[in-house]
């Protein structure tokens, strides 16, 4: 069974940082591009960032560019999202996601599998 389990969310002040983690199981992580998405209350699902199978290519949504870094450790079956300079508008549930096997690498919310997500709340 393919599973993605996120951790690392929490309550932070504006300007703070968090490192989100995603533990993958049930498939070979190195065979798939991976991504992060987020959903704020009452808003649509948003794509945040993606990383290629080999980790060489990374892409970011404009609203996190320069404030986030996606990385992966396929040997440990882990995906990460470092988020810095957090803003109140970053408040959302963040989920990691697995691309379809033959999907084109790029911004998308059309992923094969999503994790349950981890809550990030940025507030004074």
Short mmCIF file of C-alpha atoms in Angstrom, two decimals:
data_model
loop_
_atom_site.label_atom_id
_atom_site.label_comp_id
_atom_site.label_asym_id
_atom_site.label_seq_id
_atom_site.Cartn_x
_atom_site.Cartn_y
_atom_site.Cartn_z
CA UNK A 1 0.00 0.00 0.00
CA UNK A 2 1.34 3.43 -0.98
CA UNK A 3 1.47 5.75 2.03
CA UNK A 4 2.65 9.29 2.56
CA UNK A 5 2.81 10.60 6.11
CA UNK A 6 3.67 14.21 6.82
CA UNK A 7 5.04 15.74 9.98
CA UNK A 8 6.66 18.94 11.13
CA UNK A 9 3.78 21.37 11.01
CA UNK A 10 2.92 23.64 13.88
CA UNK A 11 2.23 27.14 15.12
CA UNK A 12 4.83 29.76 14.27
CA UNK A 13 5.12 33.53 14.30
CA UNK A 14 5.53 35.53 11.11
CA UNK A 15 9.10 35.36 9.94
CA UNK A 16 9.59 31.94 11.49
CA UNK A 17 10.63 28.68 9.86
CA UNK A 18 9.44 25.12 9.70
CA UNK A 19 10.76 21.95 8.13
CA UNK A 20 8.05 19.68 6.88
CA UNK A 21 8.82 16.00 6.40
CA UNK A 22 7.06 13.30 4.44
CA UNK A 23 7.72 9.61 5.01
CA UNK A 24 6.97 7.51 1.95
CA UNK A 25 6.29 3.79 1.96
CA UNK A 26 4.87 1.15 -0.33
CA UNK A 27 6.79 2.29 -3.40
CA UNK A 28 10.31 3.17 -4.53
CA UNK A 29 10.63 6.88 -3.91
CA UNK A 30 13.53 7.31 -6.33
CA UNK A 31 11.28 6.22 -9.20
CA UNK A 32 8.88 9.14 -8.86
CA UNK A 33 8.85 12.89 -8.92
CA UNK A 34 7.24 14.30 -5.78
CA UNK A 35 5.57 17.49 -4.75
CA UNK A 36 3.98 19.52 -2.00
CA UNK A 37 0.55 21.11 -2.11
CA UNK A 38 -1.40 23.15 0.40
CA UNK A 39 -4.99 23.99 1.19
CA UNK A 40 -6.14 26.87 3.31
CA UNK A 41 -9.61 26.91 4.86
CA UNK A 42 -12.23 27.73 2.26
CA UNK A 43 -9.67 27.86 -0.55
CA UNK A 44 -8.74 25.59 -3.40
CA UNK A 45 -5.83 23.19 -3.33
CA UNK A 46 -2.60 24.96 -4.38
CA UNK A 47 0.57 23.48 -5.77
CA UNK A 48 3.63 24.62 -3.77
CA UNK A 49 6.74 22.87 -5.07
CA UNK A 50 8.02 19.78 -6.86
CA UNK A 51 11.24 17.84 -7.14
CA UNK A 52 12.30 15.48 -9.92
CA UNK A 53 13.01 11.79 -9.45
CA UNK A 54 16.75 12.34 -9.14
CA UNK A 55 16.42 15.54 -7.13
CA UNK A 56 18.27 17.63 -9.70
CA UNK A 57 15.29 19.73 -10.73
CA UNK A 58 13.16 21.73 -8.34
CA UNK A 59 10.33 24.15 -9.07
CA UNK A 60 8.37 26.48 -6.85
CA UNK A 61 5.15 28.43 -6.93
CA UNK A 62 5.73 32.17 -7.11
CA UNK A 63 4.26 32.71 -3.67
CA UNK A 64 7.01 30.62 -2.00
CA UNK A 65 9.90 31.26 -4.34
CA UNK A 66 12.94 32.32 -2.33
CA UNK A 67 11.30 31.25 0.94
CA UNK A 68 11.18 27.47 0.51
CA UNK A 69 13.45 24.60 -0.36
CA UNK A 70 12.28 21.16 -1.39
CA UNK A 71 14.60 18.20 -1.01
CA UNK A 72 14.53 14.44 -0.90
CA UNK A 73 16.48 11.57 0.57
CA UNK A 74 15.41 8.60 -1.47
CA UNK A 75 17.64 6.24 0.51
CA UNK A 76 15.54 7.10 3.57
CA UNK A 77 12.29 7.39 1.59
CA UNK A 78 11.85 10.94 2.83
CA UNK A 79 10.73 14.18 1.24
CA UNK A 80 11.22 17.56 2.87
CA UNK A 81 10.04 21.15 2.54
CA UNK A 82 11.97 23.82 4.39
CA UNK A 83 9.86 26.95 4.72
CA UNK A 84 11.37 30.21 5.87
CA UNK A 85 10.11 33.76 6.33
CA UNK A 86 6.65 32.41 6.97
CA UNK A 87 3.69 34.73 6.50
CA UNK A 88 0.14 34.51 7.89
CA UNK A 89 -1.08 33.73 4.37
CA UNK A 90 1.03 30.57 4.46
CA UNK A 91 -1.42 29.13 6.97
CA UNK A 92 -2.76 25.90 5.46
CA UNK A 93 -2.64 22.14 5.57
CA UNK A 94 0.45 21.04 3.67
CA UNK A 95 0.49 17.64 1.99
CA UNK A 96 3.12 15.77 0.10
CA UNK A 97 2.11 14.07 -3.10
CA UNK A 98 3.37 11.46 -5.55
CA UNK A 99 3.29 12.07 -9.31
CA UNK A 100 1.79 9.52 -11.64
CA UNK A 101 4.51 7.33 -13.12
CA UNK A 102 4.51 8.91 -16.59
CA UNK A 103 3.33 12.38 -15.64
CA UNK A 104 5.05 15.41 -17.07
CA UNK A 105 7.16 17.09 -14.41
CA UNK A 106 5.72 20.51 -13.68
CA UNK A 107 3.28 22.48 -11.55
CA UNK A 108 0.16 20.48 -10.89
CA UNK A 109 -2.40 19.44 -8.33
CA UNK A 110 -3.20 16.29 -10.30
CA UNK A 111 -1.14 13.85 -8.27
CA UNK A 112 -1.55 10.11 -7.95
CA UNK A 113 -1.41 9.92 -4.16
CA UNK A 114 -1.67 12.54 -1.41
CA UNK A 115 -0.75 12.34 2.23
CA UNK A 116 -3.14 13.40 4.96
CA UNK A 117 -1.29 16.63 5.53
CA UNK A 118 0.21 18.60 8.38
CA UNK A 119 -1.20 21.88 9.66
CA UNK A 120 0.94 25.01 9.43
CA UNK A 121 -0.41 28.04 11.26
CA UNK A 122 1.36 31.38 11.09
CA UNK A 123 0.02 33.92 13.52
CA UNK A 124 1.08 36.66 15.83
#
